[in-house]
Amino acid sequence: MGPLCLGRPPGGSASRSTDPSLASPSSDPQCLWSEASAPPVWDVSGSGEGQGQILQRFPEKDWEDNPFPQGIELFCQPSGWQLCPERNPPTFFVAVLTDINSERHYCACLTFWEPAEPTQEVVCTEDTTEREEEADEGGPVQLSPVTPGPPGQLFAPKTLVLVSRLDHAEVFRNSLGLIYTIHVEGLNVGLENVIGNLLTCIIPLAGGSQRTISLGAGDRQVIQTPLADSLPISRCSVALLFRQLGITNVLSLFCAALTEHKVLFLSRSYQRLSDACRGLLALLFPLRYSFTYVPILPAQLLEVLSTPTPFIIGVNAAFQAETQELLDVIVADLDGGTVTVPECVHIPPLPEPLQSQTHSVLSMVLDPELELADLAFPPPSANASSLKMQDKELRAVFLRLFAQLLQGYRWCLHMVRIHPEPVIRFHKAAFLGQRGLVEDDFLMKVLEGMAFAGFVSERGVPYRPTDLFDELVAHEVARMRADENHPQRVLRHVKELAEQLYKNENPYPAVAMHKVQKPGEASHLRRAPRPFPRLDEGVVQWIVDQATAKMQGAPPAVKAERRTTVPSGPPMTAILERSSGLHGNSARRLEVVRNCISYVFEGKMLEAKKLLPAVLRALKGRAARRCLTQELHLHVQQNRAVLDHQQFDFVVRMMNCCLQDCTSLDEHGIAAALLPLVTAFCRKLSPGVTQFAYSCVQEHVVWSTPQFWEAMFYGDVQTHIRALYLEPAEDRDHLQGGELSAREDERSALDVASEQRRLWPTLSREKQQELVQKEESTVFSQAIHYANRMSYLLLPLDSSKSRLLRERAGLGDLESASNSLVTNSMAGSVAESYDTESGFEDAETCDVAGAVVRFINRFVDKVCTESGVTSDHLKGLHVMVPDIVQMHIETLEAVHRESKRLPPIQKPKLLRPRLLPGEECVLDGLRVYLLPDGREEGAGGSGGGPALLPAEGAVFLTTYRVIFTGMPTDPLVGEQVVVRSFPVAALTKEKRISVQTPVDQLLQDGLQLRSCTFQLLKMAFDEEVGSDSAELFRKQLHKLRYPPDIRGTFAFTLGSAHTPGRPPRATKDKGPSLRTLSRNLVKNAKRTIGRQYVTRKKYNPPSWEQRGQPPPDDQEDEISVSEELEPSTLTPSSALKPSDRMTMSSLVERACCRDYQRLGLGTLSSSLSRAKSEPFRISPVNRMYAICRSYPGLLIVPQSVQDNALQRVSRCYRQNRFPVVCWRSGRSKAVLLRSGGLHGKGVVGLFKAQNAPSPGQSQADSGSLEQEKYLQAVVSSMPRYADASGRNTLSGFSSTHVGSHGKWGSVRASGRSGGLGVDVGSRLAGRDMLTPPQANGAPPDPGFLRPQRAALYIIGDKAQLKGVRPDPLQQWELVPIEVFEARQVKASFKKLLKACVPGCPAAEPGPASFLRSLEDSEWLTQIHKLLQVSVLVVELLDSGSSVLVSLEDGWDITTQVVSLVQLLSDPFYRTLEGFRLLVEKEWLSFGHRFSHRGAHTLAGQSSGLTPVFLQFLDCVHQVYLQFPMEFEFSPFYLKFLGYHHASRRFRTFLLDSDYERIELGLLYEEKGERRGQQACRSVWEYVDRLSKRTPVFYNYMYAPEDTEVLRPYSNVSNLKVWDFYTEETLAEGPPYDWELAQGPPEPPEEERPDGGAPQSRRRVVWPCYDSRPRAQPDAISRLLEELQRLETELGRPPERWKDTWDRVKAAQRLEGRPDGRGTPSSLLVSSVPHHRRSLGVYLQEGPVGSTLSLSLDSDQSSGSTASGSRQAARRSTSTLYSQFQTAESENRSYEGTLYKKGAFMKPWKARWFVLDKTKHQLRYYDHRVDTECKGVIDLAEVEAVAPGTPTMGAPKTVDEKAFFDVKTTRRVYNFCAQDVPSAQQWVDQIQSCLSDA
């Protein structure tokens, strides 16, 4: 048979063995042995690590039908042939070989051991063959051993092998055992006779017959054959497998084998291996395993394990090591009971609930005790089934499992041909869809596997013998469903099936016992009389010939097969009735669908239109889709249904909606049901031109999947073939009445086919030919029909537009197109996607027709060859297809032309957006649909609001914004205008998408635009928008987003006539003027810069001498610039131009200078005169921007450093940004400095020098020397350090004082990879440091320097300060920290955008996915780090140490930290004016690169957007949330700045530094020009103007504490997501362009134009649509509005809100002066001063009044004592009630100060008295603003008021007439007024009160 075939699928072996075997002699040996398995028997021996060798074989020549397997000697000793030192007992196992025809050969091997004989030569190397019905055998061949030695020392193996195609292992064992016994025991029987008899014995036929055979040695054996050949024989192998591996492991092996994974068994026993493999195969029934199957693999063939195909292989456990490196093999270790699944392999589990059901039934079978284990009184244990029976029970469980899995499979078979041979196809999609298992991985893989393909071809046949499985799957399914929840009934069913399986294997239980001689005990140890003899071939051959001759006369045995029609069983049901949740009330939905369709066809269009949205929603459910197809079928007569235009539109929309949810599988047959309909519904466009529905529903993926078309084709062919055989019956109908026809109709195609197959053999040859021909032509005609159908659905209406090909690269060979699709969608930034054209060039150019023809041809080829169409017909088809396609294209051209002429459906009117003054439209509205983008509120998500999106409208592009305006498509939402817009400058990503339009469900091109203001426009273009318009939109957008120059931005073009949207000609004309303009600007700027100097000269003369001993060469420090020179070159010159005071003063007016003066860091004049007293001075060294271009013109440096030294210092720092002072603490006088990071060499020079530098230092270090001097100057200019020794560094601070924190602990915690270089206490300046005593033991003195503190801390980047050792002699110390880089901010922001505005709905909606993506973005982590570092710096400054922040280039994170530190430390910066100053100083003047980070121009496009400033604002917002009373501005102000720093509406945030702004003439132009123009150039000016009109930027809760240094919590858990990122107002778009946001005032409800006058003033406020602050303003804004309204009504000019507010505050302040101390800082005095006033409740008295903070945090940030807080708490509770007392101001009839005499022996005291006529009492308080009444005199008790006399201790200065007494029933009160008149008044007032009463 050629080489042994290990890897062949053993396909037909079983069916072969069912054919007749050799039951009787026959004259023709070929026929005789045709289907028998004739196994050769031989005996092989080997030695050492030798090669086995065949000694003899019988028969000597191969039988014709059973070739001799090559390589058999490998399998006799799978572990290799070896000698061994002692006799082993004989072994027996059965190996299985598979030949090239997939026949299995069973090789039974019995091995025994004989002494190796050293002298013996090889006797014979030739095999001899011999022949017999049942077995071929070989006799012994001996091999000379390799190692000679004394006899008896070594033993060589010798094997008897029996090879057969029949599987009777017991008979093999007995027969070989008999031969061995005869040899060992020396029985008197000729071995030749036994072998001859073995080769010629007659074995029974299959089908439950039995036969007794004898080999002529007094033995007797019975051979039984199973009843049904198709059922596998397992003996005990399955039970053993479960016993060895356990339930879970066997189940996973079962799934692995079914899903075509590689399975390897390991065991030390060969018999166990073959049993395990046999058991696994038995479980797979009714599927057959069709891959490599080698139960015992010899060692020499181990490389087979690395084959790429699936396999089931057994290997001896000795070779386990060799199997270790197999990566994709599942290894089952039978001896150890484990199954190892590699990581890369995923075994899909059984679908639930089958997995769990199977598991529990298996455990009931294997462990019946389990159910009873917990019983208190367990019943006597029933005897467990025998192993053989248990084996069958386990198989029964799996048989039931398959019946449940494959239930109803016969309903999905397509009979494609019946004659001459059945051709059957399985409709996989329908099966999965109807079982509800489309998603199931396991079943998908099984159905796609080879085993299932074999199952269909074998079991699909309608007329064949049936077996247990067919019965089960057809008839028992209902029973299995019913039993599901009754374990006992399931068990009973399993036992019944097991009985049948057992009966099949053992049909005759009461057989006579086998009688076979066996060798005696330990016979192998006795010395054998002789080696196994050489047999006489002649004798054997003679016996064989005798038998052959005897059988020749006998007739051949034919086994009668019982063939029947295979039952189909009940139609299938879903495996798990999943209620489709949302569509539970489906009856109502179906009703809606039916009504809508009937309205459409009755022409009630309005009714239909109302129902349509509900129908489209209902069509998400399967039942509704099916209902739709059925309803539409009813309206088709004679394959045609002509509709009018509106009806046509409705029907097409519903069809599209139906198809939209179909996957490419079409698992529910919806597309299949619609296919005939789309060619039936049509409308007349003009005489002779008809448009069919298919031209409008092509955009679905299902039409381009070949599998769909194949399934459809086979389904139709089946229908027609069935009709073919039903036709003759119709003639009989008329005669025999109707009952026959009814029965005919019910017969399925399978039944018809079965009947035909039964009749086939009885038909005449001609009749057979005729039927075959009829069938073939039926298939052929269907193929033509389908070629037409496919061309209908694949050729687009407008063939020029080939959108279809674009969307589905499945057609033809458009892989190239699909690739470009991928790359295009990934094109990152706008520019890339703008430059790479559509990415469909190849698709556009390749002709549509060609692609469709190729697709159809491929389909035709496949189906026709599978269904046996003749080659002539096939050729004919190939000729026809191009013609069909061409004809169809021509028809479509006419349809396309006419359809363009249709009057368009009325679209809603385009709503024009409101524009800012100066904003111009560049592109007028393009009709688009705005689609939901994953923020669920807009689509009516969890908030439950209406579905505002999708909306239908238009997108506009203006010079400033991209604006969408439209209306929701859902008619139930109403006429709400939806607006979404963002500034063009904020665009971060633009990508093309193709999406379904919400109304027609058509696939349309779309755009998705994402902006950094957290807006997303996901738009689908309307059909009427051509691709060229869309392209133009993208190009213009791109041009506006990235102008070539900053002058092209909106802030510059605003108001000028130059707009980018104009045709280029206009721009060309303007070119020169612009250019000259800019040239002049720069020239003026240079001139101005040149002049600035002189001003300085003016104050200058005496200054140089006043400084200590300046080096002489410093004298020529002056610099002037001639016109032509670049501003960066410095030329020393003594000639100065005449002074121009203007310029210098403008520089002085800049924010920096104003702030420096406020901080007392020196004014320009004092600096120029170099006043000795001042430690710092303002240096104009950079006024020409020569030293550092990104710094401001005036800088604060130590007084002692001269200007020319600065140039040298600056070289040590990146970007020349040397350390300069930017803030000084008013209390501790510590200063905050900022700089860029150090250049490498500077650091080394500075810090590595261990001792003081030697005088002869090399030039290289001079820079760092300067730097060192400079830092020294900084340190010494701090007053308290000037005299201190240099030892107060942190290094002197022993670790004991730091406690467990370690130094810098808090910062370390944040850095991911761990610590900071040096160690400092966690909150250096804070509480931790107050307690430890000083080193010398003195108590800590908080007021004076703590010696542990360094004078200056340098906060630098860890990486930059690596390897640097701080020098203990210096007074500064390095704090290396880990910060993130700008690119990390960029990446993080990208993810933050994605998290807040996902772009598409989340897979699992809900807060979890948002929070997860928020965490992934790491945005809050970065904010945490910034706040943490800032708080650290604040604490250091607060404790009196100065800090230099020197990170990255000094313009991103440095700016963030420095600004935050100032904001936290200095309350001034928390006011509106101060915050503006802070931004102008630290961000604008110190050169944060706004244009670069915001990618403002074409040049910055590649670098992308890095919102460093936005991150800073977010940090401020976090601080604001924790300290809401410390900020004068409102959160809206921060959002406003966040929006406009990216919008480019104002010029403030453009360009990268003051130098660039001067160059463009921006810095000084504003003063002169501004008067004339309306538009604001500066954001600050805009804020000022707006603040005058409305309090929108003002925080009413502002009540600062003068000294408060804020220390916010920075843990991520304390941070909140800024609502700027998530809020959305669809009513008006972003509210930050105030003119646009304040929409037109609504007419009051009473006079609404619509005539009705509703009484109610209520408004519905929708989340995500209305702006809540406007719909529901806070109380104070409301009151201020009310005031304004009243003033206008009264005709008074309305007062500014600020004046009103200030007046109210002032009044309140006068009224409430607490504790007699000076005026409180503001109206809202917190009554708990020392506490963090962030958390907790703020109770506010009316619009004004004191705010009471109940947030008594344990964290008392400024160390207030406990008692203080207790008093505070007490005081606060008393005030709590004051708001509930009637406000005193109304009830104070008369009030003033009176002296009152205390009780006996008490002195006189001044008190504040209040006469209250309402309550009729006289109250007194300690002082005027005291809210707590100290006493009350009830006027009802007063008897008289009389003049009094001064007593002892009365006020001396007062006239005695000012005394009076008040006598009450209880006592007399003595009073004294300040003077006589007031005393008189008091008396009168009290009298009048009494008389009133």
PDB file of N, CA, C and O in Angstrom, residues 1781-1805:
ATOM      1  N   GLN A1781     -35.066  84.445  63.045  1.00  0.00           N
ATOM      2  CA  GLN A1781     -35.772  85.509  63.751  1.00  0.00           C
ATOM      3  C   GLN A1781     -36.205  86.508  62.704  1.00  0.00           C
ATOM      4  O   GLN A1781     -35.534  86.692  61.695  1.00  0.00           O
ATOM      5  N   THR A1782     -37.306  87.155  62.951  1.00  0.00           N
ATOM      6  CA  THR A1782     -37.739  88.133  61.955  1.00  0.00           C
ATOM      7  C   THR A1782     -36.622  89.150  61.854  1.00  0.00           C
ATOM      8  O   THR A1782     -36.122  89.641  62.867  1.00  0.00           O
ATOM      9  N   ALA A1783     -36.251  89.493  60.670  1.00  0.00           N
ATOM     10  CA  ALA A1783     -35.070  90.333  60.494  1.00  0.00           C
ATOM     11  C   ALA A1783     -35.278  91.611  61.292  1.00  0.00           C
ATOM     12  O   ALA A1783     -36.283  92.292  61.148  1.00  0.00           O
ATOM     13  N   GLU A1784     -34.299  91.981  62.133  1.00  0.00           N
ATOM     14  CA  GLU A1784     -34.535  93.067  63.082  1.00  0.00           C
ATOM     15  C   GLU A1784     -34.776  94.403  62.389  1.00  0.00           C
ATOM     16  O   GLU A1784     -35.439  95.260  62.912  1.00  0.00           O
ATOM     17  N   SER A1785     -34.204  94.579  61.240  1.00  0.00           N
ATOM     18  CA  SER A1785     -34.284  95.894  60.629  1.00  0.00           C
ATOM     19  C   SER A1785     -35.740  96.356  60.522  1.00  0.00           C
ATOM     20  O   SER A1785     -36.020  97.532  60.650  1.00  0.00           O
ATOM     21  N   GLU A1786     -36.680  95.429  60.332  1.00  0.00           N
ATOM     22  CA  GLU A1786     -38.071  95.866  60.180  1.00  0.00           C
ATOM     23  C   GLU A1786     -38.659  96.244  61.543  1.00  0.00           C
ATOM     24  O   GLU A1786     -39.512  97.090  61.648  1.00  0.00           O
ATOM     25  N   ASN A1787     -38.210  95.554  62.606  1.00  0.00           N
ATOM     26  CA  ASN A1787     -38.892  95.719  63.886  1.00  0.00           C
ATOM     27  C   ASN A1787     -38.183  96.699  64.808  1.00  0.00           C
ATOM     28  O   ASN A1787     -38.451  96.745  65.984  1.00  0.00           O
ATOM     29  N   ARG A1788     -37.181  97.392  64.289  1.00  0.00           N
ATOM     30  CA  ARG A1788     -36.484  98.312  65.194  1.00  0.00           C
ATOM     31  C   ARG A1788     -37.144  99.688  65.065  1.00  0.00           C
ATOM     32  O   ARG A1788     -36.841 100.437  64.148  1.00  0.00           O
ATOM     33  N   SER A1789     -38.042 100.005  66.002  1.00  0.00           N
ATOM     34  CA  SER A1789     -38.735 101.297  65.918  1.00  0.00           C
ATOM     35  C   SER A1789     -37.773 102.423  66.235  1.00  0.00           C
ATOM     36  O   SER A1789     -37.819 103.498  65.673  1.00  0.00           O
ATOM     37  N   TYR A1790     -36.884 102.181  67.234  1.00  0.00           N
ATOM     38  CA  TYR A1790     -35.932 103.225  67.608  1.00  0.00           C
ATOM     39  C   TYR A1790     -34.748 102.537  68.234  1.00  0.00           C
ATOM     40  O   TYR A1790     -34.899 101.554  68.956  1.00  0.00           O
ATOM     41  N   GLU A1791     -33.519 102.987  67.914  1.00  0.00           N
ATOM     42  CA  GLU A1791     -32.381 102.305  68.517  1.00  0.00           C
ATOM     43  C   GLU A1791     -31.241 103.288  68.738  1.00  0.00           C
ATOM     44  O   GLU A1791     -31.193 104.351  68.117  1.00  0.00           O
ATOM     45  N   GLY A1792     -30.323 102.929  69.635  1.00  0.00           N
ATOM     46  CA  GLY A1792     -29.176 103.774  69.908  1.00  0.00           C
ATOM     47  C   GLY A1792     -28.407 103.243  71.103  1.00  0.00           C
ATOM     48  O   GLY A1792     -28.780 102.231  71.697  1.00  0.00           O
ATOM     49  N   THR A1793     -27.320 103.971  71.451  1.00  0.00           N
ATOM     50  CA  THR A1793     -26.500 103.514  72.568  1.00  0.00           C
ATOM     51  C   THR A1793     -26.957 104.192  73.867  1.00  0.00           C
ATOM     52  O   THR A1793     -27.194 105.401  73.894  1.00  0.00           O
ATOM     53  N   LEU A1794     -27.097 103.405  74.919  1.00  0.00           N
ATOM     54  CA  LEU A1794     -27.419 103.963  76.245  1.00  0.00           C
ATOM     55  C   LEU A1794     -26.473 103.314  77.240  1.00  0.00           C
ATOM     56  O   LEU A1794     -26.060 102.172  77.060  1.00  0.00           O
ATOM     57  N   TYR A1795     -26.151 104.086  78.317  1.00  0.00           N
ATOM     58  CA  TYR A1795     -25.414 103.451  79.421  1.00  0.00           C
ATOM     59  C   TYR A1795     -26.450 102.874  80.369  1.00  0.00           C
ATOM     60  O   TYR A1795     -27.475 103.496  80.625  1.00  0.00           O
ATOM     61  N   LYS A1796     -26.139 101.734  80.901  1.00  0.00           N
ATOM     62  CA  LYS A1796     -27.120 101.119  81.812  1.00  0.00           C
ATOM     63  C   LYS A1796     -26.371 100.699  83.060  1.00  0.00           C
ATOM     64  O   LYS A1796     -25.246 100.183  82.989  1.00  0.00           O
ATOM     65  N   LYS A1797     -26.978 100.981  84.192  1.00  0.00           N
ATOM     66  CA  LYS A1797     -26.358 100.588  85.460  1.00  0.00           C
ATOM     67  C   LYS A1797     -26.637  99.113  85.655  1.00  0.00           C
ATOM     68  O   LYS A1797     -27.760  98.653  85.502  1.00  0.00           O
ATOM     69  N   GLY A1798     -25.535  98.373  85.982  1.00  0.00           N
ATOM     70  CA  GLY A1798     -25.730  96.944  86.213  1.00  0.00           C
ATOM     71  C   GLY A1798     -26.488  96.720  87.505  1.00  0.00           C
ATOM     72  O   GLY A1798     -26.898  97.649  88.183  1.00  0.00           O
ATOM     73  N   ALA A1799     -26.632  95.463  87.839  1.00  0.00           N
ATOM     74  CA  ALA A1799     -27.308  95.119  89.085  1.00  0.00           C
ATOM     75  C   ALA A1799     -26.457  95.642  90.252  1.00  0.00           C
ATOM     76  O   ALA A1799     -25.437  96.294  90.035  1.00  0.00           O
ATOM     77  N   PHE A1800     -26.837  95.268  91.453  1.00  0.00           N
ATOM     78  CA  PHE A1800     -26.183  95.801  92.652  1.00  0.00           C
ATOM     79  C   PHE A1800     -24.677  95.640  92.596  1.00  0.00           C
ATOM     80  O   PHE A1800     -24.175  94.563  92.271  1.00  0.00           O
ATOM     81  N   MET A1801     -23.917  96.697  92.869  1.00  0.00           N
ATOM     82  CA  MET A1801     -22.444  96.680  92.891  1.00  0.00           C
ATOM     83  C   MET A1801     -21.814  96.479  91.508  1.00  0.00           C
ATOM     84  O   MET A1801     -20.633  96.240  91.404  1.00  0.00           O
ATOM     85  N   LYS A1802     -22.643  96.554  90.471  1.00  0.00           N
ATOM     86  CA  LYS A1802     -22.067  96.383  89.129  1.00  0.00           C
ATOM     87  C   LYS A1802     -21.873  97.757  88.501  1.00  0.00           C
ATOM     88  O   LYS A1802     -22.615  98.682  88.809  1.00  0.00           O
ATOM     89  N   PRO A1803     -20.862  97.914  87.614  1.00  0.00           N
ATOM     90  CA  PRO A1803     -20.609  99.252  87.022  1.00  0.00           C
ATOM     91  C   PRO A1803     -21.581  99.567  85.891  1.00  0.00           C
ATOM     92  O   PRO A1803     -22.370  98.738  85.493  1.00  0.00           O
ATOM     93  N   TRP A1804     -21.491 100.830  85.415  1.00  0.00           N
ATOM     94  CA  TRP A1804     -22.287 101.238  84.244  1.00  0.00           C
ATOM     95  C   TRP A1804     -21.625 100.681  82.982  1.00  0.00           C
ATOM     96  O   TRP A1804     -20.410 100.663  82.879  1.00  0.00           O
ATOM     97  N   LYS A1805     -22.483 100.303  82.010  1.00  0.00           N
ATOM     98  CA  LYS A1805     -21.903  99.796  80.740  1.00  0.00           C
ATOM     99  C   LYS A1805     -22.674 100.374  79.572  1.00  0.00           C
ATOM    100  O   LYS A1805     -23.895 100.547  79.656  1.00  0.00           O
TER     101      LYS A1805
END
